[in-house]
XYZ file of C-alpha atoms in Angstrom:
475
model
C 0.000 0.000 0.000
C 2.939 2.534 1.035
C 4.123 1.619 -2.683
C 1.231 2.587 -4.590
C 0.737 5.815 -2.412
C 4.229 6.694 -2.908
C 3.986 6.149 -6.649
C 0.494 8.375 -6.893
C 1.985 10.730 -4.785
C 5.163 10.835 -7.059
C 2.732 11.690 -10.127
C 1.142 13.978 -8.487
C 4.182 16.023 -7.426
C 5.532 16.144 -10.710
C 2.722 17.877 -12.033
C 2.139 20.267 -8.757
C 5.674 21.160 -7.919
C 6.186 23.310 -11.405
C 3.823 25.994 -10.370
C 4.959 26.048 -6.841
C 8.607 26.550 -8.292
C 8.127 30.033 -9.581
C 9.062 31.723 -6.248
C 12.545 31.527 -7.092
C 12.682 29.913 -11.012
C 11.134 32.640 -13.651
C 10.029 31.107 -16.781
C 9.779 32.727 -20.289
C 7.090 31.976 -23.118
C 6.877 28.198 -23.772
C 7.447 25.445 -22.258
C 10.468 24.226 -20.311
C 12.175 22.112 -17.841
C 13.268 24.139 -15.184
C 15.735 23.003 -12.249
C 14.539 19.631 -13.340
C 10.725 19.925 -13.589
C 8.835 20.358 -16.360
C 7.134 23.345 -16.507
C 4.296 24.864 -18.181
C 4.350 28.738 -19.325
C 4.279 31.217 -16.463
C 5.987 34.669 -16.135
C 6.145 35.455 -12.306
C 5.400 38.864 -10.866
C 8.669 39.890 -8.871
C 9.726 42.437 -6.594
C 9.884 45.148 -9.079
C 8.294 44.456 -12.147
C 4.692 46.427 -10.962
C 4.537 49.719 -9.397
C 1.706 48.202 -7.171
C 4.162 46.032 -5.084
C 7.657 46.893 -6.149
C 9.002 50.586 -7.296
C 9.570 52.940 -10.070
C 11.645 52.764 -12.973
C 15.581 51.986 -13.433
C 17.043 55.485 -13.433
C 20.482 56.585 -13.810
C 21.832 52.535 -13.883
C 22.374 52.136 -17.913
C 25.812 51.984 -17.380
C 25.968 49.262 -14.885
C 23.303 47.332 -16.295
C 24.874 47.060 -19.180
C 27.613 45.713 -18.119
C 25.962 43.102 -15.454
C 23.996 42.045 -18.851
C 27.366 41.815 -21.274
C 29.007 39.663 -18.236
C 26.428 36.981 -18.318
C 25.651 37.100 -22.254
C 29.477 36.308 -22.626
C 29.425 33.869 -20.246
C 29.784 30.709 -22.960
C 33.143 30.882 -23.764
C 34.280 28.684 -21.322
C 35.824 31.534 -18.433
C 34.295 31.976 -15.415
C 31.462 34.488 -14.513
C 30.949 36.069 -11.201
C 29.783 39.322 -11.343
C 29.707 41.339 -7.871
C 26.836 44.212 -7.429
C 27.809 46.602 -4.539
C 26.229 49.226 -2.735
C 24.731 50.889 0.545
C 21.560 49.559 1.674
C 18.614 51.383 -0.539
C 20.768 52.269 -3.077
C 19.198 49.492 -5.905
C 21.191 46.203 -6.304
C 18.358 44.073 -5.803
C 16.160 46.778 -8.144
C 19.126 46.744 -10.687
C 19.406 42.448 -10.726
C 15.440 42.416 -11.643
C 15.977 44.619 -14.359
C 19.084 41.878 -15.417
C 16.468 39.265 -15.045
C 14.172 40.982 -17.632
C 16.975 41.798 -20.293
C 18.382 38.170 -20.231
C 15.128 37.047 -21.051
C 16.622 33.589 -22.443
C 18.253 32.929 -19.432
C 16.507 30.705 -16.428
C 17.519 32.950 -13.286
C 17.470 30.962 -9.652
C 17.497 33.149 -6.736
C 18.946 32.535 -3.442
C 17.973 35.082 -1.064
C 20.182 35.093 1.777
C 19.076 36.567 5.554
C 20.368 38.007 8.637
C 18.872 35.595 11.615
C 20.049 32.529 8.634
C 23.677 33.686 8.343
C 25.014 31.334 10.812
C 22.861 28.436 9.048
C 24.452 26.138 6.861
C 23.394 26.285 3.563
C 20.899 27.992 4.650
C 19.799 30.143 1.546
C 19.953 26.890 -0.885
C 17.921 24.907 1.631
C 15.360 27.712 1.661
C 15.365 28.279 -2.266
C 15.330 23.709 -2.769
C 12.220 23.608 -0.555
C 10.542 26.352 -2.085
C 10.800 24.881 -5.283
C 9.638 21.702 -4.400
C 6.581 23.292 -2.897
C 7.621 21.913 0.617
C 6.006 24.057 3.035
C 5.335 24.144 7.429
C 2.634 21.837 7.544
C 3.723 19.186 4.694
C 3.866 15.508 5.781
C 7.468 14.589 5.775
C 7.377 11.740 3.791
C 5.372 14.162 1.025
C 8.084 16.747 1.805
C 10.906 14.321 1.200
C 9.502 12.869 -2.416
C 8.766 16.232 -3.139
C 12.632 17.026 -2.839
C 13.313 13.631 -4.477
C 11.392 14.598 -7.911
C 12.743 18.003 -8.010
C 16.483 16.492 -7.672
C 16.193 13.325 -9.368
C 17.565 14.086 -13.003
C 20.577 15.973 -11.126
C 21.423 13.942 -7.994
C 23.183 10.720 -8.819
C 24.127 9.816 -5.409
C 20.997 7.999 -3.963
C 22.668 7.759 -0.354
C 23.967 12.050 -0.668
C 19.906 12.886 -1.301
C 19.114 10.740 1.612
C 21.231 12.801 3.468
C 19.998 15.853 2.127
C 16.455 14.813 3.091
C 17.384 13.861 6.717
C 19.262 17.187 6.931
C 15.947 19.277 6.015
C 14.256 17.129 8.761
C 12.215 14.715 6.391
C 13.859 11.507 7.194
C 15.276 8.832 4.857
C 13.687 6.469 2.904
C 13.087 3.675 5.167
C 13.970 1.143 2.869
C 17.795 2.736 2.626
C 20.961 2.456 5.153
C 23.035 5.178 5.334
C 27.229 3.986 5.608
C 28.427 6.114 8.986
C 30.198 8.714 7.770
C 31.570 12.242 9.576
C 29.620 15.232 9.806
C 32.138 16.962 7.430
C 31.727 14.584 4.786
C 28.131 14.741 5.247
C 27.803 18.211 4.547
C 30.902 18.098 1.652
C 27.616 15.567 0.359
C 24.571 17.489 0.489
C 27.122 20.824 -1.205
C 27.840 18.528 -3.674
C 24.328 17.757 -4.246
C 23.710 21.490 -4.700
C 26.826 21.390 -6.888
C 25.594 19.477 -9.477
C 21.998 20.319 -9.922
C 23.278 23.832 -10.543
C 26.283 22.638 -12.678
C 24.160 20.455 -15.015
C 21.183 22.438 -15.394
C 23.596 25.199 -15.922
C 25.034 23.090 -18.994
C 22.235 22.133 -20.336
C 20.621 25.119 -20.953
C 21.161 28.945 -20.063
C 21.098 29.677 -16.346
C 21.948 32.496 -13.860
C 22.248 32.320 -10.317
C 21.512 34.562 -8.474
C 23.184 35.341 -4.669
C 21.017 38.356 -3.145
C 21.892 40.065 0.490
C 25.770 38.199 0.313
C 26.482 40.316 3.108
C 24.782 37.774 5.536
C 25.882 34.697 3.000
C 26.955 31.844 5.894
C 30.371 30.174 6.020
C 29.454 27.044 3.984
C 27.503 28.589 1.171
C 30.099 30.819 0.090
C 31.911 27.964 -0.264
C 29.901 26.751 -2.437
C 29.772 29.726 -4.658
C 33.028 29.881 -4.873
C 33.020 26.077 -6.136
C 30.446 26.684 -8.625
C 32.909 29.594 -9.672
C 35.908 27.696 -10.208
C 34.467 24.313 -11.741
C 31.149 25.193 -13.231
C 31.895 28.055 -15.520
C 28.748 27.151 -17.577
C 27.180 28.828 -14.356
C 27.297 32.534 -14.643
C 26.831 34.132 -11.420
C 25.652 37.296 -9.452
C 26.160 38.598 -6.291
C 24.481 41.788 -4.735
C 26.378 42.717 -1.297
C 26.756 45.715 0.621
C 30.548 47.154 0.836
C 33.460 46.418 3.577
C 30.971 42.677 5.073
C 33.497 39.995 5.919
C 30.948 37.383 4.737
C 31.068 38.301 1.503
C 34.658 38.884 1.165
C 35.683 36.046 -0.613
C 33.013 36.312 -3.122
C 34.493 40.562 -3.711
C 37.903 39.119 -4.228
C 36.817 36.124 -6.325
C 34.526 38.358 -8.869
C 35.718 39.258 -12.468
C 33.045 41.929 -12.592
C 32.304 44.331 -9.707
C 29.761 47.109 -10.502
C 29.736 49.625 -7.673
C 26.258 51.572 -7.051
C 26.768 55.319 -6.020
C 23.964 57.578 -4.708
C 21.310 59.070 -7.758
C 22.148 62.508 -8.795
C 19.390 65.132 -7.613
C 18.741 65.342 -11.354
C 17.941 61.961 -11.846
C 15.674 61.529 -8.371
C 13.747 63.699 -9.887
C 13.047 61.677 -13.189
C 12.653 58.893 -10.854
C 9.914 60.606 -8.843
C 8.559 62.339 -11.870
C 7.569 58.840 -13.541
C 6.119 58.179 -10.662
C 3.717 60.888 -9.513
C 1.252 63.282 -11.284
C 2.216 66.833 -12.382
C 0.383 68.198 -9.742
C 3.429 67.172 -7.775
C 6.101 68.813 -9.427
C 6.409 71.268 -5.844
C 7.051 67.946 -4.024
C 9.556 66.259 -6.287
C 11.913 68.571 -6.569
C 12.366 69.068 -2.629
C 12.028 65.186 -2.040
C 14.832 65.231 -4.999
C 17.146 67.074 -2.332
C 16.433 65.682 0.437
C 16.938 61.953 -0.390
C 20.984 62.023 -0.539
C 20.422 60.199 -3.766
C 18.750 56.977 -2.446
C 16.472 55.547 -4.645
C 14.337 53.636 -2.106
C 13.738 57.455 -0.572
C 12.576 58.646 -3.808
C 10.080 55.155 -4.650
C 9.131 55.422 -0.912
C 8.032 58.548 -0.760
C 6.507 58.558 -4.335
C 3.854 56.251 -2.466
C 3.155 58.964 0.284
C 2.588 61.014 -2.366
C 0.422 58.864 -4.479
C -1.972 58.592 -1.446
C -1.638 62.257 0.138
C -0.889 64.277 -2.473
C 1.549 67.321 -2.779
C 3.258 68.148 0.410
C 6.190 70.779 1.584
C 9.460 70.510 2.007
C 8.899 70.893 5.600
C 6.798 67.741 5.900
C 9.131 65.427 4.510
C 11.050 62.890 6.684
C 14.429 63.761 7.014
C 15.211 60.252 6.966
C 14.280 56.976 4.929
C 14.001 55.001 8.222
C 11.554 58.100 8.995
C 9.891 57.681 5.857
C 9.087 54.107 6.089
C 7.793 54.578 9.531
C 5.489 57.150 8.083
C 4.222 54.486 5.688
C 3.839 52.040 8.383
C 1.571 54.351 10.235
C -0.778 54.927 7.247
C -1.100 50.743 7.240
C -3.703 50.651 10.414
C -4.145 47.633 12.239
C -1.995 45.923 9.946
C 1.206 47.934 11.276
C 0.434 45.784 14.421
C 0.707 42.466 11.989
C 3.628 43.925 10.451
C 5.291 44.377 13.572
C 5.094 40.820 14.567
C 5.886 39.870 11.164
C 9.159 41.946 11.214
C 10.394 40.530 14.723
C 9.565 37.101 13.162
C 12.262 37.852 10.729
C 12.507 39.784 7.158
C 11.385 36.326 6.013
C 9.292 34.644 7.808
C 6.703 31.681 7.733
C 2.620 32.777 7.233
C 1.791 29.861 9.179
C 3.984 30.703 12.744
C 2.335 34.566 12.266
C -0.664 32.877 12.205
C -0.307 30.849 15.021
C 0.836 34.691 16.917
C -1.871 36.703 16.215
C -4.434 34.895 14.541
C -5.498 33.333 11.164
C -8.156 35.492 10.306
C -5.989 38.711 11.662
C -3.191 37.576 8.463
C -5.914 36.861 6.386
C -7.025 40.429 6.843
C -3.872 42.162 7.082
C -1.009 40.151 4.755
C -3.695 41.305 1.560
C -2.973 45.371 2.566
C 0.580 44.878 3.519
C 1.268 43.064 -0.295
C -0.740 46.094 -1.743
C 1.005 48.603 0.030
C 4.638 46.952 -0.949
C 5.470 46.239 2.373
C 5.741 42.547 1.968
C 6.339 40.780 -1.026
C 3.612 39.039 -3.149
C 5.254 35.432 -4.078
C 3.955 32.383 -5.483
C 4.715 30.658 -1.940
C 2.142 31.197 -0.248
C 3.322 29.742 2.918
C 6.386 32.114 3.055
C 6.647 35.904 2.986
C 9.572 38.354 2.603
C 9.386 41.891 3.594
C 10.109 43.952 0.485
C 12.975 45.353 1.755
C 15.147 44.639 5.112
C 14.677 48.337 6.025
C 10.833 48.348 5.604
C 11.605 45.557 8.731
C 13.528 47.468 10.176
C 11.189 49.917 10.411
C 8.224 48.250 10.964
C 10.408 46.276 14.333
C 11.777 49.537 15.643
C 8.056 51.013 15.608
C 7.847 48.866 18.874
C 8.082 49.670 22.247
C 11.318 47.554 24.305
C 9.141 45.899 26.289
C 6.937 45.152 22.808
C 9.795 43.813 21.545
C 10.660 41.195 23.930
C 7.124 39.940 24.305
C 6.705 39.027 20.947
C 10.750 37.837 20.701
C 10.180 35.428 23.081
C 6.424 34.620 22.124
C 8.341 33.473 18.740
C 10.530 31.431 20.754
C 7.614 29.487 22.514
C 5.786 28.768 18.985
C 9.104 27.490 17.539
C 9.577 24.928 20.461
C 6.082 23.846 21.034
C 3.966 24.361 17.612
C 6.514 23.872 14.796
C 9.474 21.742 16.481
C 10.649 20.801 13.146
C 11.528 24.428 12.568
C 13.219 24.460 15.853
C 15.346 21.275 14.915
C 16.110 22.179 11.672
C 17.640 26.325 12.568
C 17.996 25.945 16.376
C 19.967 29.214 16.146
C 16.781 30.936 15.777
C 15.539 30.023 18.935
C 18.624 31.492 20.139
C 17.943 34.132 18.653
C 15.118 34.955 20.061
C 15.250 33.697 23.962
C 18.588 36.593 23.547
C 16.816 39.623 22.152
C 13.533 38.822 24.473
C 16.019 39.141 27.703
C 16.212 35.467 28.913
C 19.980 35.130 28.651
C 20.421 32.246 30.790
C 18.166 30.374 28.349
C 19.625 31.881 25.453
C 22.994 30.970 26.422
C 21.991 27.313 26.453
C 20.146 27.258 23.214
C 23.201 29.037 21.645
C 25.159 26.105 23.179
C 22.957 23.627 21.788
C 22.519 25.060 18.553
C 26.996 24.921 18.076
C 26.577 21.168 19.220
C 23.804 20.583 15.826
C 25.939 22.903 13.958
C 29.057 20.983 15.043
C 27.680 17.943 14.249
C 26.549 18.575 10.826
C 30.276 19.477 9.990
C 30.180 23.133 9.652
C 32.589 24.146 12.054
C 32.869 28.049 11.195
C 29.319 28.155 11.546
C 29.286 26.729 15.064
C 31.727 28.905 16.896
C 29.971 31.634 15.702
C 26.830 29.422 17.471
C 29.021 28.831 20.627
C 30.680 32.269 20.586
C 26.851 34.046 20.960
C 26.092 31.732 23.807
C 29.078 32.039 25.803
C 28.975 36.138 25.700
């Protein structure tokens, strides 16, 4: 009986999983297989390709775009491609890699979003963006979740006994019917890298690919690893970083690059043709003193552009000095839903829809997750089950709206639901609870989860990754 339900089940997936996979795998006209599943025709609506959840148009970046674009096009002659996209926070990297996305329209682009409370994670970023893809979400059996990851690997992993690992790793188990030879944790995880190694390396030489490594400033120990190994042995892989300047975690991936395109500040001239596509006429007062006053950021300029769009002309005197100022101003106009923002935000930039529900209430996200996607607080993906704030200083803003005491609550509210309603979670990043026990003020605790999460960390082999684990606890 297990058979037959695991061979429906199988059938089923394959036909499922294609749709689910367009959170992270964009698809052009036609049909194709993408990151081994066939697809079906879809073009996926991402962070910036509508005014109504993303921002305004590319202004002032043809010269960098261009030559992000020309690195990748060229990247078939056999040399390595890793093209490095720098810049303050706000300043467009993410903004200018979605307008890369649209120009290499032949290309299939995989993102791997990487994330502050993850950075400490091992392979954290191409667990998230495998599990995603295979439609794997809180509440899915783990025997569904593990053929789910099975289908979407299959034409890429080889290694029967490395995917089993891979799957016991994400918390899904092994196939009962298979031992697993004792092995050490370092060779365990030098496995489930190389897993990741070769579906990118042979979908990357079968057909176009980019991948894509957003936020690098928060990329963990092992994953960078990884790029670099995809950088040195799969040069049919072009790939792209976006990092902020001067982050040791990205380092590697600065000095390894054979493209870096550095993002300055907007001129005031070209805010204002930013802003000006963006508003009415009637405006005109508005945009040329938001123009000065937004030291060239473009996330000021597409921010603000939305206070206008809803209030209409205002003076120089009641704009925010500030974009962290700004964004709270936008937060404020959200209502109730600021309060479901805030929870959202001390969750994490990403965080799960299910474990927000479980904190304030089903029919409170069901209410409020609709107005915080329209607004362009939160991102509108084709997982439902997993959300990402649209940018990490809208959750900035929206977690430094709360009071301290606030704060804590919630932190260590989180905490409880990770231990008691979605233990997997718990088990699979144990660092979060860490995370949370610390910045809710029970340090005692927090010192022992911090403890415990080095010992997992430890044990799965990455090493650099657990003293960072046991350095938090014992401080």
């Amino acid at each position: 009986m297990r058979q037959l339900d695991r061979a429906r089940l199988l059938e089923r997936v394959a036909v499922e999983v294609a749709g689910l996979a367009a959170t992270y795998v964009r698809t052009q006209a036609g049909s194709a297989t993408e990151a081994g599943i066939k697809t079906s025709p879809t073009d996926v609506v991402t962070r910036y390709e509508a005014w109504g959840g993303g921002s305004g148009p590319l202004i002032g970046r043809s010269e960098q775009l261009g030559r992000v674009v020309d690195a990748v096009a060229d990247s078939g002659g056999g040399d390595a491609v890793l093209v490095t996209v720098m810049g303050e926070a706000g300043i467009g990297k993410t903004r200018l890699i979605d307008e890369v996305r649209q120009r290499l329209d032949t290309h299939r682009v995989i993102v791997c979003p990487c994330s502050e409370v993850a950075s400490s994670e091992p392979l954290g970023p191409f667990h998230r963006t495998l599990m995603s893809a295979a439609g794997v979400r809180v509440a899915t059996d783990p025997d569904e979740a593990r053929d789910r990851v099975a289908a979407l690997l299959a034409p890429y992993a080889q290694d029967p006994i490395a995917l089993a690992r891979l799957t016991l790793e994400l918390g899904f188990g092994a196939p009962p019917d298979l031992v697993l030879p004792p092995q050490t944790p370092e060779q365990n995880l030098r496995d489930i890298a190389g897993l990741y190694f070769d579906w990118f390396a042979r979908f990357g030489a079968a057909r176009s690919m980019v991948l894509v490594i957003d936020d690098a400033h928060w990329i963990d120990p092992t994953s960078r690893d990884l790029v670099l190994r995809l950088r040195s042995e799969a040069p049919q892989v072009p790939i792209v970083v976006a990092t902020r300047p001067d982050e040791d975690a990205a380092s590697g991936l600065v000095e390894a690059a054979t493209t870096v395109v550095e993002l300055e500040p907007l001129s005031t001239e070209q805010i204002e043709e930013l802003l000006a596509a963006m508003v009415t006429e009637e405006h005109h007062t508005s945009v040329r003193a938001a123009a000065e006053r937004s030291d060239g950021v473009p996330l000021f300029a597409e921010e603000l552009g939305r206070v206008l769009t809803r209030e209409g002309d205002v003076s120089l005197a009641e704009i925010p000095n500030t974009l962290h100022d700004l964004l709270t101003i936008r937060l404020d106009a959200l209502s109730n839903a600021k309060e479901t923002a805030q929870v959202a935000a001390t969750i994490g930039r990403d965080f799960d829809v299910a474990v927000l529900e479980h904190l304030v209430g089903a029919d409170v996200v069901e209410r409020d997750l609709p107005v915080l996607t329209s607004a362009g607080i939160v991102d509108s993906m084709a997982s439902a089950d997993r959300r990402r704030f649209r940018h990490s200083l809208l959750a900035d803003a929206a977690y430094d709206s709360q009071l301290l005491d606030r704060k804590q609550d919630v932190h260590l509210q989180v905490a409880d639901a990770l231990t008691t309603a979605f233990p997997e979670l718990a088990k699979a990043s144990p660092h979060q609870v860490a995370i949370h026990l610390e910045s809710g003020g029970r340090h005692a605790d927090a010192a022992g989860s911090w403890l415990q999460a080095g010992m997992t960390t430890a044990a799965r082999g990455a090493h650099l990754e657990a003293t960072d684990h046991f350095g938090r606890g014992l401080s």
